[in-house]
Coordinates of C-alpha atoms and ligand atoms in Angstrom, one line a residue:
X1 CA 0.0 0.0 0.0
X2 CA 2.7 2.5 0.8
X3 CA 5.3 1.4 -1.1
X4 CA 8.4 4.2 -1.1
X5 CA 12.1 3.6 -3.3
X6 CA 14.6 2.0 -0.9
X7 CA 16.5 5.4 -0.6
X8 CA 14.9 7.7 1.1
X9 CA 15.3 10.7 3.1
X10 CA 12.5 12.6 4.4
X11 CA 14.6 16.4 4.5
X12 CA 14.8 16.1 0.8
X13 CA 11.4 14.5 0.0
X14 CA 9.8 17.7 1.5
X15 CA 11.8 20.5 0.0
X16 CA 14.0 19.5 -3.1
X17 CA 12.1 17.3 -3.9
X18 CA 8.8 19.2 -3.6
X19 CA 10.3 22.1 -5.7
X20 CA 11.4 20.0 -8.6
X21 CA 7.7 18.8 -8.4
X22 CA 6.8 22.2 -9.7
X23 CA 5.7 24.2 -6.0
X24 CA 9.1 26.0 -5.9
X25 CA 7.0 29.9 -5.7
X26 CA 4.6 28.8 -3.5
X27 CA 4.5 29.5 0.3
X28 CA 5.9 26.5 2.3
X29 CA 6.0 28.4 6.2
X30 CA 4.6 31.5 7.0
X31 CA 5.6 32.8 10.9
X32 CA 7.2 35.4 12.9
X33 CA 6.4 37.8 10.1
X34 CA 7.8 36.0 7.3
X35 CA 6.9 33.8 4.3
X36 CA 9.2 31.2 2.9
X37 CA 8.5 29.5 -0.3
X38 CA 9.2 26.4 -1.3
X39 CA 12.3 27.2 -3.0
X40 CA 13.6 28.9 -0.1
X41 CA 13.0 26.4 2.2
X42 CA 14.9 24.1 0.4
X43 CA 17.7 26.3 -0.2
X44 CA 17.7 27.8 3.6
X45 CA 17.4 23.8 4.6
X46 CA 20.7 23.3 2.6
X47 CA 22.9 25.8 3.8
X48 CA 22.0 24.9 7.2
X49 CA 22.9 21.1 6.5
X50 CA 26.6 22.0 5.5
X51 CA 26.7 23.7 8.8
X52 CA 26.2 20.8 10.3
X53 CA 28.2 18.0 8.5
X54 CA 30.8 20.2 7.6
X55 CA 31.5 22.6 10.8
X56 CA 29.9 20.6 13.4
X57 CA 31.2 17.5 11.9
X58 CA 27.5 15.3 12.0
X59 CA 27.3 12.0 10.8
X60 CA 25.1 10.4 9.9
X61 CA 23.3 8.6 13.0
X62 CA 24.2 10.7 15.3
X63 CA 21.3 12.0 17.6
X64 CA 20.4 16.1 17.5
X65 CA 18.5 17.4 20.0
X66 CA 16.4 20.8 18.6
X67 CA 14.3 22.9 21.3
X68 CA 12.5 25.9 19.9
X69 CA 8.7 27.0 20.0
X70 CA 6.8 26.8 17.0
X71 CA 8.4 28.6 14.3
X72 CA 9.4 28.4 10.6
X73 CA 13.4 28.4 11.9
X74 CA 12.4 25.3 14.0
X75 CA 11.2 23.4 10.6
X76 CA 13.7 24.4 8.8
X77 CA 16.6 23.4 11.5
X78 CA 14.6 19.6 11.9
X79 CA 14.6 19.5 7.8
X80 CA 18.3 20.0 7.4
X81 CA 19.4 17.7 10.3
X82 CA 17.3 14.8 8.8
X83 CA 19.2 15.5 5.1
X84 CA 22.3 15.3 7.3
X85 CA 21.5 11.7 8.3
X86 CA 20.8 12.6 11.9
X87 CA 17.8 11.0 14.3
X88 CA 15.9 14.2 15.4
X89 CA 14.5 14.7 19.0
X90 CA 12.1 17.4 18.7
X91 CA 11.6 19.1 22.3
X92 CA 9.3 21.7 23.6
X93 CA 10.8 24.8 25.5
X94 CA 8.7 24.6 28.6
X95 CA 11.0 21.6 29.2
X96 CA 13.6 22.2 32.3
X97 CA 17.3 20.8 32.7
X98 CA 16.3 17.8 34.4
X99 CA 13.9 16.6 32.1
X100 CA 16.0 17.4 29.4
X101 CA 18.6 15.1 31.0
X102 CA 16.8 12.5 31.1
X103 CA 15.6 12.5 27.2
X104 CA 19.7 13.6 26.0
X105 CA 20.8 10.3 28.4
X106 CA 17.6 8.3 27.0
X107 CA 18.8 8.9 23.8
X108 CA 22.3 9.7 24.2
X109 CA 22.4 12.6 22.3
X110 CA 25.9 14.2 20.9
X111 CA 24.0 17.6 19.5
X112 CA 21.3 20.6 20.6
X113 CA 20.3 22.8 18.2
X114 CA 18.7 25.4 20.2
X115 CA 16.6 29.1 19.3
X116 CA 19.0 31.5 21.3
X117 CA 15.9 32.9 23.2
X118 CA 15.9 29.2 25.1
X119 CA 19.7 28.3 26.1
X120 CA 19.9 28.5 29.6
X121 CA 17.9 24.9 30.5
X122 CA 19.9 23.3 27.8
X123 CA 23.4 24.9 28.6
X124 CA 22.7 23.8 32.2
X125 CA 21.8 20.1 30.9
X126 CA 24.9 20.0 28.7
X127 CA 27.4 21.3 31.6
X128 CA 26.8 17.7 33.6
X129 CA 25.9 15.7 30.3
X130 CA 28.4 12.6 29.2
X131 CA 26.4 12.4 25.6
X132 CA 26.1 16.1 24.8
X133 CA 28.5 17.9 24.3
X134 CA 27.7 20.6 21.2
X135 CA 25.5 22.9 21.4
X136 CA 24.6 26.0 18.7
X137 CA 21.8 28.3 18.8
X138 CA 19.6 29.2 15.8
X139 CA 17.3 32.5 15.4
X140 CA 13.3 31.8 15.9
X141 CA 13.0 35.0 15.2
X142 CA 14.5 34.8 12.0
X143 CA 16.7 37.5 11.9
X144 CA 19.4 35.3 11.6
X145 CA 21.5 36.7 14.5
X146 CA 22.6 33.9 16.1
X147 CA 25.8 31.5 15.4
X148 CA 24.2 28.6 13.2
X149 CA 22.2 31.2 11.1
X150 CA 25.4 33.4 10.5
X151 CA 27.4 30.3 9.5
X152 CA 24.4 29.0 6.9
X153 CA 24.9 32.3 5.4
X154 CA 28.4 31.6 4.0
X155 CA 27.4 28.0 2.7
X156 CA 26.0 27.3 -1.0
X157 CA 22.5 26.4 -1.3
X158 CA 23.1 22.9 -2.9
X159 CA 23.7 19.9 -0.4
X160 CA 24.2 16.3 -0.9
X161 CA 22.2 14.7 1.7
X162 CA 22.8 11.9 3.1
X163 CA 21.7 8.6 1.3
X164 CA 19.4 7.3 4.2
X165 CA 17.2 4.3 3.9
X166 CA 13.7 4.2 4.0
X167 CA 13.7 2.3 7.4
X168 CA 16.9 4.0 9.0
X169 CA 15.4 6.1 12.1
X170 CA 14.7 9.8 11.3
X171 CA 12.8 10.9 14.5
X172 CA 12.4 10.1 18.2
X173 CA 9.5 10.6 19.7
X174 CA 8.9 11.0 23.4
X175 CA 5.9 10.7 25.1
X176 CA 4.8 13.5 27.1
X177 CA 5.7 11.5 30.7
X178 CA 2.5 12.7 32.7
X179 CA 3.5 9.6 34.8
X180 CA 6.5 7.3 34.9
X181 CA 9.7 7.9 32.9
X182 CA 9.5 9.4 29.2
X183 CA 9.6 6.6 26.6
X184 CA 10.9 7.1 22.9
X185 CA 9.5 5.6 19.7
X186 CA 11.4 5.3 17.0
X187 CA 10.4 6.6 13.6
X188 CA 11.5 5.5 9.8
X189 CA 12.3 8.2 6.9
X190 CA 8.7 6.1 5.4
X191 CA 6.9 6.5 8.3
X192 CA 6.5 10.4 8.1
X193 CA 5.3 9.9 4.2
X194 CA 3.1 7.2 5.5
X195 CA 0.9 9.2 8.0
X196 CA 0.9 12.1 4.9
X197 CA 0.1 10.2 2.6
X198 CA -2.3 7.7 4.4
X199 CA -4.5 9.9 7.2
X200 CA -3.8 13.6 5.2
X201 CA -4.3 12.6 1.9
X202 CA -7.2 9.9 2.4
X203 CA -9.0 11.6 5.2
X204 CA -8.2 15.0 5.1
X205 CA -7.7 15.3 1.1
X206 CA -4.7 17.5 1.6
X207 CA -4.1 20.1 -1.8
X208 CA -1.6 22.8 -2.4
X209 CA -4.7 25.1 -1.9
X210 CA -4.5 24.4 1.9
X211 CA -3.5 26.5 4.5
X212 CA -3.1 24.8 8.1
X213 CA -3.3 26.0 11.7
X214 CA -2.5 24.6 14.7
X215 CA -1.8 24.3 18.9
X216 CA 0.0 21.4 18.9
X217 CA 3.7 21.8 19.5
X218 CA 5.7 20.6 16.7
X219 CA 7.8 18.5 19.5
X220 CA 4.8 16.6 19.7
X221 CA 4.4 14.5 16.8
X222 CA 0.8 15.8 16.6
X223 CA 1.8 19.2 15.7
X224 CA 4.9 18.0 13.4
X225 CA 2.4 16.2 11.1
X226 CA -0.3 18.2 11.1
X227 CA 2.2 22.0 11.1
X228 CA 4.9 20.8 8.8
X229 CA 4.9 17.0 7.0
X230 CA 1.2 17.5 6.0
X231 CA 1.3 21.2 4.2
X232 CA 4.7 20.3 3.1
X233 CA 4.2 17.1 1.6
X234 CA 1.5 18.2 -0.7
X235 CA 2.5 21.6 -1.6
X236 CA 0.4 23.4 1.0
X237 CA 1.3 26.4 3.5
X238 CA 1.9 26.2 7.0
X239 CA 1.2 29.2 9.5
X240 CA 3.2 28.7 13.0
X241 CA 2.5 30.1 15.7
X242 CA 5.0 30.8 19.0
X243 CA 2.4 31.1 21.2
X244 CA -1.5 29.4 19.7
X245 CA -3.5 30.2 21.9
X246 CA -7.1 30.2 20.5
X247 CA -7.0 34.3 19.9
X248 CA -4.1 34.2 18.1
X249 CA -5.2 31.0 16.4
X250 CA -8.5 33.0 15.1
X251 CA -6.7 35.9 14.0
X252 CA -4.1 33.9 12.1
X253 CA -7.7 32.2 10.2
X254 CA -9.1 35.0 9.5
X255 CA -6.0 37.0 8.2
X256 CA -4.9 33.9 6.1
X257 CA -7.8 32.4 5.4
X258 CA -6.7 29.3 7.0
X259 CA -8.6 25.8 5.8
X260 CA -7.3 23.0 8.3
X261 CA -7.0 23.1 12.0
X262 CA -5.3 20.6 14.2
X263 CA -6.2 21.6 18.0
X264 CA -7.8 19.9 21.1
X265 CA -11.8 20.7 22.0
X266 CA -11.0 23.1 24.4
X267 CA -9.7 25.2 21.4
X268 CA -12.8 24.9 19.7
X269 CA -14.9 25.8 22.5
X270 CA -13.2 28.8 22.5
X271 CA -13.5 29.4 18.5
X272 CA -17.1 28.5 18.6
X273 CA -18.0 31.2 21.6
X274 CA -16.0 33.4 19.5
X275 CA -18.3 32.7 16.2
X276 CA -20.8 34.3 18.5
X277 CA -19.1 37.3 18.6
X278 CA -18.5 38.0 15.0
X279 CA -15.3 35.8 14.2
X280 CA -14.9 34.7 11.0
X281 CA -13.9 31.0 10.6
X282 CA -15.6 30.3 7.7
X283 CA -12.5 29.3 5.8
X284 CA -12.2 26.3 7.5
X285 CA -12.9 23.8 6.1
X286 CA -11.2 20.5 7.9
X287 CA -11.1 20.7 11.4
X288 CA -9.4 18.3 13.4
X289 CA -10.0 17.5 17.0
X290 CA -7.5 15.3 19.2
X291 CA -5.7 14.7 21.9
X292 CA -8.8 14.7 24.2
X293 CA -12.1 12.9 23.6
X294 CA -14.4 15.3 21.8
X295 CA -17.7 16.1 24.0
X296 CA -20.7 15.3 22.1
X297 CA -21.6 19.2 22.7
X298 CA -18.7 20.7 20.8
X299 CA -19.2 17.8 17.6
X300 CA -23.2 19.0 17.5
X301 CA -22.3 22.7 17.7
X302 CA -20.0 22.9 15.2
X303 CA -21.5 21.9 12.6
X304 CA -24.8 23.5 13.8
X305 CA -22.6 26.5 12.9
X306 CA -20.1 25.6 10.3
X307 CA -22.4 23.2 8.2
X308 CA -19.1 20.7 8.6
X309 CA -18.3 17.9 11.0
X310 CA -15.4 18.4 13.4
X311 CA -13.3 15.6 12.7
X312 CA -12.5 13.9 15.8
X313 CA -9.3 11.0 15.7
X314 CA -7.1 9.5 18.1
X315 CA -3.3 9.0 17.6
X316 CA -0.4 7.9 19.6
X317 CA 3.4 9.1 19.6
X318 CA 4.2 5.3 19.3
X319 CA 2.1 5.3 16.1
X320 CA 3.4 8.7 14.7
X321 CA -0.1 10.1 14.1
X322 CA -3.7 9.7 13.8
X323 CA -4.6 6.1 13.3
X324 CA -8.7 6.3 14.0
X325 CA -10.7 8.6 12.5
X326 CA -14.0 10.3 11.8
X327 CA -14.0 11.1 8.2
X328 CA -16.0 14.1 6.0
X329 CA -18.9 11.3 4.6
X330 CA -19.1 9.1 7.6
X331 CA -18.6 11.2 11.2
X332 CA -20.9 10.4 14.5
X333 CA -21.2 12.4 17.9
X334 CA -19.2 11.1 20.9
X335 CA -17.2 8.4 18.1
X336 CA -13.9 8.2 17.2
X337 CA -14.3 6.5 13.6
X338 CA -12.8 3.8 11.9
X339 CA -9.2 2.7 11.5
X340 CA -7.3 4.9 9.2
X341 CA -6.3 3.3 5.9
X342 CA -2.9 0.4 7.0
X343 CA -4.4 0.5 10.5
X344 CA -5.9 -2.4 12.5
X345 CA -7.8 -2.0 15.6
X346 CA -9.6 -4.2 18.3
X347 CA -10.7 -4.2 21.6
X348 CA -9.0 -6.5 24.1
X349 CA -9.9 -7.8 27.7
X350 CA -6.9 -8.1 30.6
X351 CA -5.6 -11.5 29.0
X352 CA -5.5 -9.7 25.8
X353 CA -8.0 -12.1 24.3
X354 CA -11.0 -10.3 21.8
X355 CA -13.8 -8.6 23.5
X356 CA -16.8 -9.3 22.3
X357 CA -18.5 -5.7 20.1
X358 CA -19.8 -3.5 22.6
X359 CA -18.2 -4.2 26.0
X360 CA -15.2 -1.7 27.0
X361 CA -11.8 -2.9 26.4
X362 CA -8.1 -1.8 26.1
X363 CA -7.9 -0.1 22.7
X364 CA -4.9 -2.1 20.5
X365 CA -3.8 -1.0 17.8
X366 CA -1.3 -2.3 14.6
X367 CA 0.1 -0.9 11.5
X368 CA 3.1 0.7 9.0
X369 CA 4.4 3.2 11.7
X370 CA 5.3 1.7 15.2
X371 CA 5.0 1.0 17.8
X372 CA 8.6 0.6 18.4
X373 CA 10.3 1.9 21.7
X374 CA 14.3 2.6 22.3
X375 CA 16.1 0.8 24.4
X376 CA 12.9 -0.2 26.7
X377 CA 11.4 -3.0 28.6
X378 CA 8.3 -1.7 28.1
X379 CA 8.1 -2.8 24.2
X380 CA 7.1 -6.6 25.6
X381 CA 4.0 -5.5 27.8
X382 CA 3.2 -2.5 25.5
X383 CA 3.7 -4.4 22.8
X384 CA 2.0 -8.2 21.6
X385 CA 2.0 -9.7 18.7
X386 CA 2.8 -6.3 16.6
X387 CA 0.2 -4.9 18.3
X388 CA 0.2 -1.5 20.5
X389 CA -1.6 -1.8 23.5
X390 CA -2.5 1.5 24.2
X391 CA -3.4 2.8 27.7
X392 CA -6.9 3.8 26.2
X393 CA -10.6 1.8 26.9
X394 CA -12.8 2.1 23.7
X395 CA -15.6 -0.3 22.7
X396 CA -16.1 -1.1 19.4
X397 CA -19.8 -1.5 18.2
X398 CA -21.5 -3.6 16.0
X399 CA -20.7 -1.6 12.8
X400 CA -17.2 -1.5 13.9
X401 CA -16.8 1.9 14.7
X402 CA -14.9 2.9 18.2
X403 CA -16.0 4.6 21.0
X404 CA -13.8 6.5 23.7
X405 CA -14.6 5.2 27.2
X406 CA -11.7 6.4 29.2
X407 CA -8.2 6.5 29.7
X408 CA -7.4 2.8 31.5
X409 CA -6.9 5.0 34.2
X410 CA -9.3 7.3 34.1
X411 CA -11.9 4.3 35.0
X412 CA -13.8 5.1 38.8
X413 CA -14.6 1.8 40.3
X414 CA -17.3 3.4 43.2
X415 CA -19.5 0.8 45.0
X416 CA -19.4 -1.9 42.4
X417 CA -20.1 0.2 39.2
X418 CA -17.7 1.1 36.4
X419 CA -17.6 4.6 35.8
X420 CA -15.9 6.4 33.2
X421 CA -14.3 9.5 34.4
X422 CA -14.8 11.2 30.5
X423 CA -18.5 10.4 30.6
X424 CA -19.3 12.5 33.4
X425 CA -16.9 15.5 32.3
X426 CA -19.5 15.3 29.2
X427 CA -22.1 15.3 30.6
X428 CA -20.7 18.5 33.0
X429 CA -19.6 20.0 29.8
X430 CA -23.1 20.3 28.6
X431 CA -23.8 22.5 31.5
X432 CA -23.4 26.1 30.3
X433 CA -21.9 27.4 33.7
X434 CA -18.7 25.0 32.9
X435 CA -15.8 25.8 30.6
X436 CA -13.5 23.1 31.3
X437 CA -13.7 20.0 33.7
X438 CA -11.8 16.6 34.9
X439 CA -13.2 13.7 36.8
X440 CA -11.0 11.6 39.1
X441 CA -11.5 8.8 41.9
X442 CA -11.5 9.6 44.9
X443 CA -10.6 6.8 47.3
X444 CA -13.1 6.5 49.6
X445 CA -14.3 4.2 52.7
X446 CA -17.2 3.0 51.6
X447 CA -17.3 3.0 48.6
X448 CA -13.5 2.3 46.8
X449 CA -13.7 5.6 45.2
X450 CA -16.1 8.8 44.7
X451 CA -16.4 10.4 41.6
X452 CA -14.8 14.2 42.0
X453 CA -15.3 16.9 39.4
X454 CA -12.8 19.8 39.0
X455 CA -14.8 22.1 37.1
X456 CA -13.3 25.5 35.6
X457 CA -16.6 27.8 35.5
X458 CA -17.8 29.8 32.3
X459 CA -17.5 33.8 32.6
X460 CA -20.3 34.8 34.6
X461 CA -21.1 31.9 37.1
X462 CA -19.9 31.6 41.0
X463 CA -18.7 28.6 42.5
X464 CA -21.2 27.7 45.1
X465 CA -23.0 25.0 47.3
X466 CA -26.4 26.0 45.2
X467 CA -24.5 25.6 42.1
X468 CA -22.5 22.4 42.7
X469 CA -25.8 21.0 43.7
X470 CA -27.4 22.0 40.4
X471 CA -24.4 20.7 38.4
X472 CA -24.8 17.4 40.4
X473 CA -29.1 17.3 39.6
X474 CA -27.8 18.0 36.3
X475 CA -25.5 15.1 35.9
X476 CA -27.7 12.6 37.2
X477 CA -30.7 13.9 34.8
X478 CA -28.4 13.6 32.3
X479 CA -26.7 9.9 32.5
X480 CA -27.2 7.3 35.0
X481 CA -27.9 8.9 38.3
X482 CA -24.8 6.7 40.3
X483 CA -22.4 8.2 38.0
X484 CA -23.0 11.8 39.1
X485 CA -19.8 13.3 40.7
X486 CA -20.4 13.4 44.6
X487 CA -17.2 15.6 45.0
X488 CA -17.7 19.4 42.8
X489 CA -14.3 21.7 43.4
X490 CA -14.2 24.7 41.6
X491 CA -10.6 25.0 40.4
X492 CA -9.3 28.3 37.7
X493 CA -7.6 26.2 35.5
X494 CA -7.1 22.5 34.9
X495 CA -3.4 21.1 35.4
X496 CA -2.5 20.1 31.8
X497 CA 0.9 19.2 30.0
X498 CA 2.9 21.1 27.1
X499 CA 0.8 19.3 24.8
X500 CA -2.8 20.4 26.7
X501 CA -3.4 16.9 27.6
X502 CA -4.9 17.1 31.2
X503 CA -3.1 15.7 33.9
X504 CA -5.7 14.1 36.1
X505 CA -3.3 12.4 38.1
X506 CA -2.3 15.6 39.4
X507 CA -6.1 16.2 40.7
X508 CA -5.9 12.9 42.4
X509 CA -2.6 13.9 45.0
Ligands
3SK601 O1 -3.8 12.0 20.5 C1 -2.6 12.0 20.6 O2 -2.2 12.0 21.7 C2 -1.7 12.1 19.4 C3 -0.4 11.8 19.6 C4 0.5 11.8 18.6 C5 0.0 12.1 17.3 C6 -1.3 12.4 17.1 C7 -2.1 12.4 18.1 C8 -3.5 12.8 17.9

């Protein structure tokens, strides 16, 4: 199905090889003011490549460490590391020393490639470091003022890359670490054409027309394939935003007509309160939702306002990208879709036997682009058979599409019943005094554990006894009375990670 030449190497497929395709004038990156075309890019990518092999001495293999918000220079810098043969470790700046450490030891990496804006954590990490030991700053802000910049301007703009191999490793992905230590997955040069040219182009029928927008940090392999291998693989623009924070993610629609969006519900919320004031998001015309179950009350109102479905889909770092989806002819409220095209899915008990349709499960998952981790015990409980088994419970119904149940550990056993924590946070959500919420366990005597909501209130309301009693009546008119939360705190903001994933663990200390 995705069948690629043997030599491959991913830095070239989406620059050189996208401008001898014919898209060498259009716009490739547009951020911190600027506009790069395709030509550009692949020239820019070049020059920065000969830095690297030719003053830093990289070879080919060698890990490369790159820390930067989201920004065209940040693109760029992971483009011409991969056409230098390097294995890439994206990294987001809120990321301290220590848990830098642990990802440079993790993956013993030689190289940082830093925006000069974000040294200090990385300096620090390098000073007691036995793997890195290089370290050269790049200008996010594009004014090329910082050493790697100045030295890319003396270089030509032709490079040979490296002659990598479809499977050699271009990319390590880490998973976020709410809990435990941070794994790494290990990607191939075909797997980043494979989640382009399988979930973009099938599902989200990807054209050089498009213009995408996006949250998700590019560190995250969320934001890398839909902020830069999705526009760039099909001759489309990317905008990239340092700081997308749903404000600045509207403006940057409505001033670029943007036509894709990759963010999490909470995002949308926002947009769709904001359609109510006059904002302009008619452009879009793919919107993807992941990273958090979608509420069934976001799904209805957005097309109630947009005419189009809000494509909700669930990926994985292990599995590079999205690997269930919703898709533009065949979408459902509160439903995560079908298994994208090269993707298996089922729904296995705790002896990771079958479950039969319709009873919750562990979500496992199998195809082209993982789930391989580095250098990890892990890979033999996480992985069986070639299949992922994710830390997600689903059911899958009788026409085989797959429903979202909870995180495994998001699951409140309280007096016998099963309750799933994201079931009552939508079922809160529908409640207009509430903005945001998470459900947890709380152990208790009696009865194991007590469903608590933390709910983050709407403008306008007060967090009460009258109105945590209405939000309770209003839970248990809306689902099964036993499920309604029996513990309401009113928090101002949910504890979440770099990537906006909540952190209910933290709720539960
Ligand atoms: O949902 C996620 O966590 C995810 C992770 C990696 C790539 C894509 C997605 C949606």
């Amino acid at each position: 199905r995705f069948d690629y030449p043997d030599r491959l190497n991913i830095g070239v497929e989406l620059t050189d090889a996208m401008v001898a395709r014919g898209h060498g004038d259009r716009v490739a990156l547009i951020g911190n003011g600027r506009r790069r075309t395709y030509k550009e890019l692949a020239d820019w990518t070049n020059r920065l490549a000969h830095v690297l092999v030719d003053d830093l001495g990289v070879k080919p293999g060698n890990r490369i460490l790159i820390r930067s918000a989201n920004n065209p220079a940040m693109v760029a810098v992971w483009l011409a590391a991969t056409k230098a043969g390097a294995v890439v470790v994206n990294t987001m700046p809120l990321l301290r020393a220590g848990e830098l450490g642990q990802i440079v030891d993790k993956a013993q990496i030689e190289f940082a490639l830093c925006d000069t804006r974000l040294m200090d954590e990385i300096a620090t990490c390098a000073k007691t470091s036995q793997y890195l030991k290089t370290v050269v700053g790049f200008d996010g802000t594009l004014n090329h003022d910082a050493e790697l910049d100045r030295l890319a301007l003396e270089k030509p703009v032709q490079f040979d890359a490296v002659d990598t191999g479809r499977d050699d490793v271009a990319l390590l992905g880490f998973t976020s670490g709410t809990t435990g230590s941070p794994k790494a997955t290990m990607h191939f040069h075909r797997d980043i054409l494979i989640i382009a040219d399988g979930y973009a182009k099938e599902v989200l029928n990807v054209t050089p027309d498009d213009i995408f927008v996006g949250s998700p940090p590019l560190a995250f392999t969320f934001g890398l394939g839909g902020l830069a291998v999705f526009p760039l693989r099909f001759g489309a623009a990317a905008t990239l935003l340092e700081s997308a924070s749903p404000p600045n993610m509207i403006e940057i629609i409505e001033t670029y007509r943007a036509t894709v969006s990759f963010t999490a519900p909470t995002a949308y919320r926002v947009m769709l309160r904001a359609m109510d004031e006059g904002a302009d998001l008619s452009s879009l015309r793919a919107a993807v939702s992941a990273g958090e179950t979608l509420p069934a009350p976001v799904y209805d109102e957005w097309i109630e306002k947009t005419g189009k479905p809000m494509l909700d889909g669930i990926g994985a770092t292990e599995m590079l990208h999205i690997f269930i989806s919703n898709r533009f002819d065949d979408h459902r409220p509160a439903c995560t879709g079908k298994p994208v095209t090269g993707y298996e899915a089922k729904i296995v008990d705790e002896d990771g036997a079958e479950a039969p349709r319709g009873t919750v499960g562990r979500l496992a998952v199998r195809g082209p682009t993982g789930c391989r981790y580095l250098a990890d015990d892990r890979q033999v409980k996480y992985v069986l058979d070639g299949w992922n088994i994710t830390g997600d419970a689903f059911t899958m119904d009788e026409d085989g599409y797959l429903h979202f149940a909870a995180r495994n550990d998001d699951m409140i056993l309280s007096s016998g019943y099963n309750i799933a924590g994201p079931e009552v946070e939508a079922a809160l959500l529908s409640h207009d005094a509430v903005a945001e919420c998470a459900v947890v366990g709380q152990p208790d005597e009696d009865r194991g554990a007590v469903v608590a909501a933390h709910v983050v209130l709407s403008e306008g309301h007060t967090g009460d006894e009258v109105l945590a009693k209405t939000l309770q009546d209003f839970v248990k008119a809306t689902i099964a009375p036993y499920k309604y939360p029996r513990i309401i705190r009113f928090i101002d903001a949910l504890p979440k990670t770099e990537t906006g994933k909540i952190q209910r663990f933290r709720l539960k200390d």
